[in-house]
mmCIF file of C-alpha atoms and ligand atoms in Angstrom:
data_model
loop_
_atom_site.group_PDB
_atom_site.id
_atom_site.type_symbol
_atom_site.label_atom_id
_atom_site.label_comp_id
_atom_site.label_asym_id
_atom_site.label_seq_id
_atom_site.Cartn_x
_atom_site.Cartn_y
_atom_site.Cartn_z
ATOM 1 C CA MET A 1 0.067 -0.033 0.102
ATOM 2 C CA ALA A 2 1.586 3.244 -1.187
ATOM 3 C CA ASP A 3 0.054 5.239 1.498
ATOM 4 C CA PHE A 4 1.814 3.102 4.192
ATOM 5 C CA GLU A 5 5.059 2.555 2.675
ATOM 6 C CA LEU A 6 7.068 2.913 5.779
ATOM 7 C CA THR A 7 4.584 1.633 8.446
ATOM 8 C CA SER A 8 3.229 -1.431 6.636
ATOM 9 C CA ARG A 9 4.422 -4.829 7.621
ATOM 10 C CA GLU A 10 4.353 -5.785 3.840
ATOM 11 C CA ASN A 11 7.358 -3.869 3.242
ATOM 12 C CA HIS A 12 9.036 -4.572 6.676
ATOM 13 C CA PRO A 13 8.064 -8.155 7.729
ATOM 14 C CA GLU A 14 10.306 -8.109 10.927
ATOM 15 C CA ASN A 15 9.050 -6.424 14.166
ATOM 16 C CA THR A 16 10.658 -3.049 14.942
ATOM 17 C CA ILE A 17 12.454 -3.097 18.375
ATOM 18 C CA ILE A 18 12.815 0.353 19.874
ATOM 19 C CA GLU A 19 15.664 0.729 22.441
ATOM 20 C CA VAL A 20 15.601 3.363 24.880
ATOM 21 C CA GLY A 21 18.132 3.959 27.628
ATOM 22 C CA GLY A 22 18.722 0.185 28.485
ATOM 23 C CA ALA A 23 14.886 -0.732 27.883
ATOM 24 C CA LYS A 24 13.383 -2.257 24.796
ATOM 25 C CA ILE A 25 9.950 -2.220 23.228
ATOM 26 C CA GLY A 26 8.846 -4.735 20.891
ATOM 27 C CA ASP A 27 11.635 -7.366 21.484
ATOM 28 C CA GLY A 28 9.151 -10.112 22.537
ATOM 29 C CA ASN A 29 9.197 -9.004 26.337
ATOM 30 C CA LEU A 30 6.653 -6.788 28.009
ATOM 31 C CA CYS A 31 7.947 -3.312 28.511
ATOM 32 C CA ILE A 32 6.089 -1.745 31.516
ATOM 33 C CA ILE A 33 5.727 2.031 31.817
ATOM 34 C CA ALA A 34 4.073 3.621 34.866
ATOM 35 C CA GLY A 35 3.890 6.739 36.817
ATOM 36 C CA PRO A 36 1.274 9.458 37.600
ATOM 37 C CA CYS A 37 -0.994 11.181 35.141
ATOM 38 C CA SER A 38 0.747 14.351 36.004
ATOM 39 C CA ILE A 39 3.774 15.558 37.834
ATOM 40 C CA GLU A 40 2.610 17.447 40.794
ATOM 41 C CA SER A 41 5.825 18.166 42.793
ATOM 42 C CA GLU A 42 9.510 17.223 42.914
ATOM 43 C CA GLU A 43 8.663 14.956 45.992
ATOM 44 C CA GLN A 44 5.697 13.366 44.414
ATOM 45 C CA ILE A 45 7.431 12.148 41.297
ATOM 46 C CA MET A 46 10.303 10.896 43.273
ATOM 47 C CA ARG A 47 8.349 8.888 45.637
ATOM 48 C CA ILE A 48 6.320 7.377 42.623
ATOM 49 C CA ALA A 49 9.478 6.723 40.620
ATOM 50 C CA LYS A 50 10.754 4.706 43.473
ATOM 51 C CA ALA A 51 7.571 2.800 43.952
ATOM 52 C CA VAL A 52 7.121 1.902 40.337
ATOM 53 C CA LYS A 53 10.774 0.914 39.992
ATOM 54 C CA ASP A 54 10.490 -1.398 42.912
ATOM 55 C CA ALA A 55 7.271 -2.818 41.550
ATOM 56 C CA GLY A 56 9.002 -3.725 38.280
ATOM 57 C CA ALA A 57 8.419 -0.829 35.657
ATOM 58 C CA GLN A 58 10.999 -0.382 33.044
ATOM 59 C CA MET A 59 10.129 3.240 32.429
ATOM 60 C CA LEU A 60 8.594 6.219 34.232
ATOM 61 C CA ARG A 61 5.777 8.309 32.949
ATOM 62 C CA GLY A 62 4.435 11.677 34.059
ATOM 63 C CA GLY A 63 2.659 14.632 32.295
ATOM 64 C CA ALA A 64 4.055 18.308 32.520
ATOM 65 C CA PHE A 65 1.808 19.656 29.731
ATOM 66 C CA LYS A 66 -1.617 18.210 30.346
ATOM 67 C CA PRO A 67 -4.278 18.537 27.621
ATOM 68 C CA ARG A 68 -7.087 19.003 30.048
ATOM 69 C CA THR A 69 -10.705 19.331 28.709
ATOM 70 C CA SER A 70 -11.480 22.268 31.058
ATOM 71 C CA PRO A 71 -9.069 25.207 31.196
ATOM 72 C CA TYR A 72 -9.829 25.722 35.026
ATOM 73 C CA THR A 73 -8.338 22.346 36.071
ATOM 74 C CA PHE A 74 -4.684 21.629 36.604
ATOM 75 C CA GLN A 75 -2.740 22.159 33.447
ATOM 76 C CA GLY A 76 0.772 20.722 34.550
ATOM 77 C CA LEU A 77 3.909 22.113 36.069
ATOM 78 C CA GLU A 78 5.378 22.619 32.597
ATOM 79 C CA ASP A 79 9.130 23.230 32.626
ATOM 80 C CA ASP A 80 9.501 22.397 36.313
ATOM 81 C CA GLY A 81 7.583 19.252 35.752
ATOM 82 C CA ILE A 82 9.814 17.979 33.070
ATOM 83 C CA SER A 83 12.846 18.915 35.307
ATOM 84 C CA TYR A 84 11.392 17.032 38.225
ATOM 85 C CA LEU A 85 10.748 13.925 35.964
ATOM 86 C CA VAL A 86 13.991 13.750 34.441
ATOM 87 C CA LYS A 87 15.487 14.007 37.947
ATOM 88 C CA ALA A 88 13.561 11.241 39.232
ATOM 89 C CA GLY A 89 14.234 8.920 36.317
ATOM 90 C CA HIS A 90 17.934 9.527 36.723
ATOM 91 C CA GLU A 91 17.744 8.875 40.463
ATOM 92 C CA VAL A 92 16.017 5.528 40.172
ATOM 93 C CA GLY A 93 17.494 4.641 36.789
ATOM 94 C CA LEU A 94 14.466 4.593 34.427
ATOM 95 C CA PRO A 95 14.225 6.368 31.107
ATOM 96 C CA VAL A 96 11.128 8.768 31.102
ATOM 97 C CA VAL A 97 8.274 9.363 28.865
ATOM 98 C CA SER A 98 6.244 12.614 28.881
ATOM 99 C CA GLU A 99 3.578 14.348 26.534
ATOM 100 C CA ILE A 100 4.255 17.290 24.428
ATOM 101 C CA THR A 101 1.193 19.373 23.472
ATOM 102 C CA ASP A 102 2.912 22.000 21.178
ATOM 103 C CA ALA A 103 5.947 22.054 18.945
ATOM 104 C CA SER A 104 7.316 25.136 21.012
ATOM 105 C CA GLN A 105 7.837 22.857 23.871
ATOM 106 C CA LEU A 106 10.220 20.647 22.265
ATOM 107 C CA ARG A 107 13.538 22.422 23.584
ATOM 108 C CA LEU A 108 12.401 21.395 27.108
ATOM 109 C CA PHE A 109 12.448 17.579 25.956
ATOM 110 C CA ASP A 110 16.205 17.126 25.309
ATOM 111 C CA ASP A 111 16.546 14.873 28.458
ATOM 112 C CA VAL A 112 13.074 13.145 27.980
ATOM 113 C CA ASP A 113 13.606 9.644 26.424
ATOM 114 C CA ILE A 114 10.223 9.075 24.671
ATOM 115 C CA ILE A 115 7.976 11.870 23.663
ATOM 116 C CA GLN A 116 4.245 11.107 23.966
ATOM 117 C CA VAL A 117 1.621 12.384 21.559
ATOM 118 C CA GLY A 118 -1.675 12.403 23.154
ATOM 119 C CA ALA A 119 -4.868 11.084 21.646
ATOM 120 C CA LYS A 120 -6.189 14.639 21.248
ATOM 121 C CA ASN A 121 -3.031 15.437 18.961
ATOM 122 C CA MET A 122 -2.833 12.291 16.871
ATOM 123 C CA GLN A 123 -3.722 14.204 13.779
ATOM 124 C CA ASN A 124 -1.840 17.344 14.703
ATOM 125 C CA PHE A 125 0.161 17.132 11.424
ATOM 126 C CA GLY A 126 2.318 20.071 12.168
ATOM 127 C CA LEU A 127 3.378 18.562 15.413
ATOM 128 C CA LEU A 128 3.986 15.243 13.861
ATOM 129 C CA HIS A 129 6.250 16.584 11.198
ATOM 130 C CA VAL A 130 8.236 18.457 13.812
ATOM 131 C CA LEU A 131 8.553 15.187 15.843
ATOM 132 C CA GLY A 132 9.631 13.419 12.802
ATOM 133 C CA LYS A 133 12.618 15.600 12.549
ATOM 134 C CA THR A 134 13.841 14.647 16.126
ATOM 135 C CA GLY A 135 15.775 11.467 16.867
ATOM 136 C CA LYS A 136 13.484 10.733 19.759
ATOM 137 C CA PRO A 137 11.278 7.756 19.953
ATOM 138 C CA ILE A 138 7.578 8.891 19.572
ATOM 139 C CA LEU A 139 4.698 7.225 21.648
ATOM 140 C CA LEU A 140 1.703 7.905 19.422
ATOM 141 C CA LYS A 141 -1.597 7.440 21.146
ATOM 142 C CA ARG A 142 -4.601 6.613 19.177
ATOM 143 C CA GLY A 143 -7.207 9.339 18.898
ATOM 144 C CA PHE A 144 -10.519 8.125 20.503
ATOM 145 C CA GLY A 145 -12.151 8.678 17.003
ATOM 146 C CA ALA A 146 -9.493 7.253 14.831
ATOM 147 C CA THR A 147 -9.678 4.200 12.584
ATOM 148 C CA TYR A 148 -6.629 1.905 12.444
ATOM 149 C CA GLU A 149 -5.706 3.335 9.023
ATOM 150 C CA GLU A 150 -5.787 6.948 10.539
ATOM 151 C CA VAL A 151 -3.544 5.801 13.439
ATOM 152 C CA LEU A 152 -1.052 4.253 10.824
ATOM 153 C CA SER A 153 -1.249 7.423 8.560
ATOM 154 C CA SER A 154 -0.260 9.579 11.616
ATOM 155 C CA ALA A 155 2.552 7.199 12.365
ATOM 156 C CA GLU A 156 3.578 7.464 8.469
ATOM 157 C CA HIS A 157 3.671 11.261 8.799
ATOM 158 C CA ILE A 158 6.313 10.977 11.589
ATOM 159 C CA MET A 159 8.322 8.366 9.607
ATOM 160 C CA ALA A 160 8.059 10.180 6.342
ATOM 161 C CA ALA A 161 9.530 13.228 8.078
ATOM 162 C CA GLY A 162 12.654 11.232 8.910
ATOM 163 C CA ASN A 163 11.894 9.411 12.203
ATOM 164 C CA ASP A 164 11.291 5.704 12.282
ATOM 165 C CA ARG A 165 11.208 5.167 15.962
ATOM 166 C CA VAL A 166 7.383 5.313 16.447
ATOM 167 C CA ILE A 167 5.587 3.140 19.176
ATOM 168 C CA LEU A 168 1.605 3.042 18.803
ATOM 169 C CA CYS A 169 -0.629 2.931 21.804
ATOM 170 C CA GLU A 170 -4.189 1.724 22.135
ATOM 171 C CA ARG A 171 -6.046 3.840 24.737
ATOM 172 C CA GLY A 172 -9.630 3.367 24.078
ATOM 173 C CA ILE A 173 -12.278 4.936 21.805
ATOM 174 C CA ARG A 174 -15.425 6.716 22.293
ATOM 175 C CA THR A 175 -18.620 4.693 21.993
ATOM 176 C CA PHE A 176 -22.212 4.892 23.473
ATOM 177 C CA GLU A 177 -21.176 3.309 26.706
ATOM 178 C CA THR A 178 -20.717 5.663 29.636
ATOM 179 C CA TYR A 179 -19.922 3.495 32.552
ATOM 180 C CA THR A 180 -16.284 3.160 31.528
ATOM 181 C CA ARG A 181 -14.523 6.451 30.399
ATOM 182 C CA PHE A 182 -13.814 5.025 26.963
ATOM 183 C CA THR A 183 -14.162 1.564 25.214
ATOM 184 C CA PHE A 184 -10.903 -0.434 25.268
ATOM 185 C CA ASP A 185 -10.662 -1.787 21.809
ATOM 186 C CA VAL A 186 -8.548 -4.992 22.239
ATOM 187 C CA SER A 187 -9.042 -5.983 18.556
ATOM 188 C CA SER A 188 -6.724 -3.002 17.626
ATOM 189 C CA ILE A 189 -3.817 -4.750 18.878
ATOM 190 C CA PRO A 190 -3.879 -8.023 16.749
ATOM 191 C CA SER A 191 -5.132 -5.873 13.700
ATOM 192 C CA LEU A 192 -2.411 -3.273 14.048
ATOM 193 C CA LYS A 193 0.096 -5.927 14.625
ATOM 194 C CA SER A 194 -0.811 -7.646 11.356
ATOM 195 C CA LEU A 195 -0.784 -4.164 9.429
ATOM 196 C CA THR A 196 2.500 -2.861 10.865
ATOM 197 C CA HIS A 197 5.761 -3.714 12.019
ATOM 198 C CA LEU A 198 5.739 -1.010 14.716
ATOM 199 C CA PRO A 199 5.422 -1.845 18.552
ATOM 200 C CA ILE A 200 1.991 -1.569 20.037
ATOM 201 C CA ILE A 201 1.549 -0.944 23.644
ATOM 202 C CA ALA A 202 -1.758 -0.484 25.527
ATOM 203 C CA ASP A 203 -2.988 2.107 27.996
ATOM 204 C CA PRO A 204 -5.713 0.390 30.295
ATOM 205 C CA SER A 205 -5.797 3.557 32.552
ATOM 206 C CA HIS A 206 -7.740 5.978 30.223
ATOM 207 C CA PRO A 207 -10.374 3.624 28.811
ATOM 208 C CA ALA A 208 -11.059 2.267 32.261
ATOM 209 C CA GLY A 209 -11.413 5.582 34.079
ATOM 210 C CA ARG A 210 -11.626 3.290 37.214
ATOM 211 C CA TYR A 211 -8.757 1.623 38.944
ATOM 212 C CA GLU A 212 -10.691 -1.659 39.523
ATOM 213 C CA LEU A 213 -10.817 -2.479 35.784
ATOM 214 C CA ILE A 214 -7.188 -1.844 35.157
ATOM 215 C CA GLU A 215 -6.063 -5.344 35.948
ATOM 216 C CA PRO A 216 -8.631 -7.146 33.448
ATOM 217 C CA LEU A 217 -7.870 -4.652 30.815
ATOM 218 C CA SER A 218 -4.075 -5.002 31.221
ATOM 219 C CA LEU A 219 -4.346 -8.803 31.008
ATOM 220 C CA ALA A 220 -6.615 -8.811 28.014
ATOM 221 C CA ALA A 221 -4.076 -6.386 26.318
ATOM 222 C CA VAL A 222 -1.194 -8.738 26.997
ATOM 223 C CA ALA A 223 -3.143 -11.757 25.790
ATOM 224 C CA ALA A 224 -3.839 -9.960 22.657
ATOM 225 C CA GLY A 225 -0.204 -9.422 21.900
ATOM 226 C CA ALA A 226 0.667 -5.824 23.186
ATOM 227 C CA ASP A 227 4.347 -5.321 23.574
ATOM 228 C CA GLY A 228 3.904 -3.324 26.706
ATOM 229 C CA LEU A 229 1.579 -1.395 29.018
ATOM 230 C CA ILE A 230 1.438 2.149 30.123
ATOM 231 C CA ILE A 231 -0.420 2.468 33.530
ATOM 232 C CA GLU A 232 -1.159 5.379 35.858
ATOM 233 C CA VAL A 233 0.144 4.912 39.310
ATOM 234 C CA HIS A 234 -0.242 7.216 42.253
ATOM 235 C CA ASP A 235 0.899 6.423 45.872
ATOM 236 C CA ARG A 236 -1.860 8.905 47.140
ATOM 237 C CA PRO A 237 -4.728 8.698 44.711
ATOM 238 C CA ASP A 238 -7.053 10.833 46.908
ATOM 239 C CA GLU A 239 -4.513 13.694 46.476
ATOM 240 C CA ALA A 240 -4.017 13.153 42.715
ATOM 241 C CA LEU A 241 -4.553 16.527 40.699
ATOM 242 C CA CYS A 242 -5.512 14.609 37.491
ATOM 243 C CA ASP A 243 -7.224 11.302 36.748
ATOM 244 C CA ALA A 244 -7.401 10.357 40.356
ATOM 245 C CA SER A 245 -10.295 7.688 39.885
ATOM 246 C CA GLN A 246 -8.052 5.521 37.518
ATOM 247 C CA ALA A 247 -4.927 5.852 39.596
ATOM 248 C CA LEU A 248 -3.589 2.550 40.948
ATOM 249 C CA LYS A 249 -1.626 2.169 44.102
ATOM 250 C CA PRO A 250 1.811 0.806 43.862
ATOM 251 C CA ASP A 251 1.072 -2.630 45.496
ATOM 252 C CA LYS A 252 -1.864 -3.224 43.152
ATOM 253 C CA PHE A 253 0.436 -2.239 40.371
ATOM 254 C CA ALA A 254 3.073 -4.641 41.404
ATOM 255 C CA SER A 255 0.493 -7.490 41.427
ATOM 256 C CA ILE A 256 -0.505 -6.557 37.845
ATOM 257 C CA VAL A 257 3.032 -6.582 36.587
ATOM 258 C CA GLU A 258 3.453 -10.088 37.934
ATOM 259 C CA LYS A 259 0.295 -11.405 36.278
ATOM 260 C CA ALA A 260 0.907 -9.814 33.096
ATOM 261 C CA LYS A 261 4.272 -11.362 32.969
ATOM 262 C CA GLY A 262 2.458 -14.697 33.448
ATOM 263 C CA VAL A 263 0.027 -13.969 30.637
ATOM 264 C CA LYS A 264 2.905 -13.075 28.343
ATOM 265 C CA ALA A 265 4.696 -16.237 29.242
ATOM 266 C CA ALA A 266 1.653 -18.312 28.701
ATOM 267 C CA ILE A 267 1.043 -17.015 25.084
HETATM 268 C C1 PEP B 301 -2.361 10.714 29.477
HETATM 269 O O1 PEP B 301 -1.651 9.901 29.064
HETATM 270 O O2 PEP B 301 -2.324 11.248 30.629
HETATM 271 C C2 PEP B 301 -3.393 11.200 28.545
HETATM 272 C C3 PEP B 301 -3.756 12.450 28.633
HETATM 273 O O3 PEP B 301 -3.806 10.272 27.674
HETATM 274 P P1 PEP B 301 -4.620 10.417 26.305
HETATM 275 O O4 PEP B 301 -3.941 11.315 25.376
HETATM 276 O O5 PEP B 301 -4.723 8.984 25.835
HETATM 277 O O6 PEP B 301 -5.936 10.856 26.783
HETATM 278 MN MN1 MN B 302 -4.058 10.676 32.442
#
């Protein structure tokens, strides 16, 4: 398919493996990324970094630029947030992942190992072109109204601009169901795996919207062939400034990591 020259598996049958600071995504092992929805203070991200490292995470996540639906909610600590995240990652020895919401922020991401493009920006083509000119791996989240072809087209934009280190992420789509925050589309994992050589991870936190659903969604994603998971973890969920209801405590997160490894081994 000419429109998917760089992303299609037809042209590149082997799986792409992305290496970041000692961690690998797509090598056949599960890569677990965990941390809070947003960085709230230097102490908060340091505590959670230690907790997720101890629980078996390979990378630390945390948002400094939050694309919140309401302008009156916490928007992130911006420059300071990135500094605290990078410091916490260095301290515990984990590469870090953070979301960019505008190309003007790129200069702040020099020490961020993976740049996340959020669901709401999946088709921000100007941003994708700028990220295509960086040497950084890009974690591209599926838009909640995007088809598999549209996800792949967005990945193609990044690759066509010169960056072949793209990781796809299923994070749920909008349906008529309102009990969950979004509907986790487990079919996208095997479907995208057959269409593209790029690694695919799953975010069970945002479709669930409820911490008690994160374990079953995580295990379903791994059973469907996900290369990894990105999970929101907070040691004090009651105090979380963003996405509190889906925040998992570190002990529960640790038990999901163990079970997910068991599922991965079983398949
Ligand atoms: C997030 O990862 O915190 C986030 C905002 O995710 P999404 O873009 O999938 O909504
Ligand atoms: Mn979040």
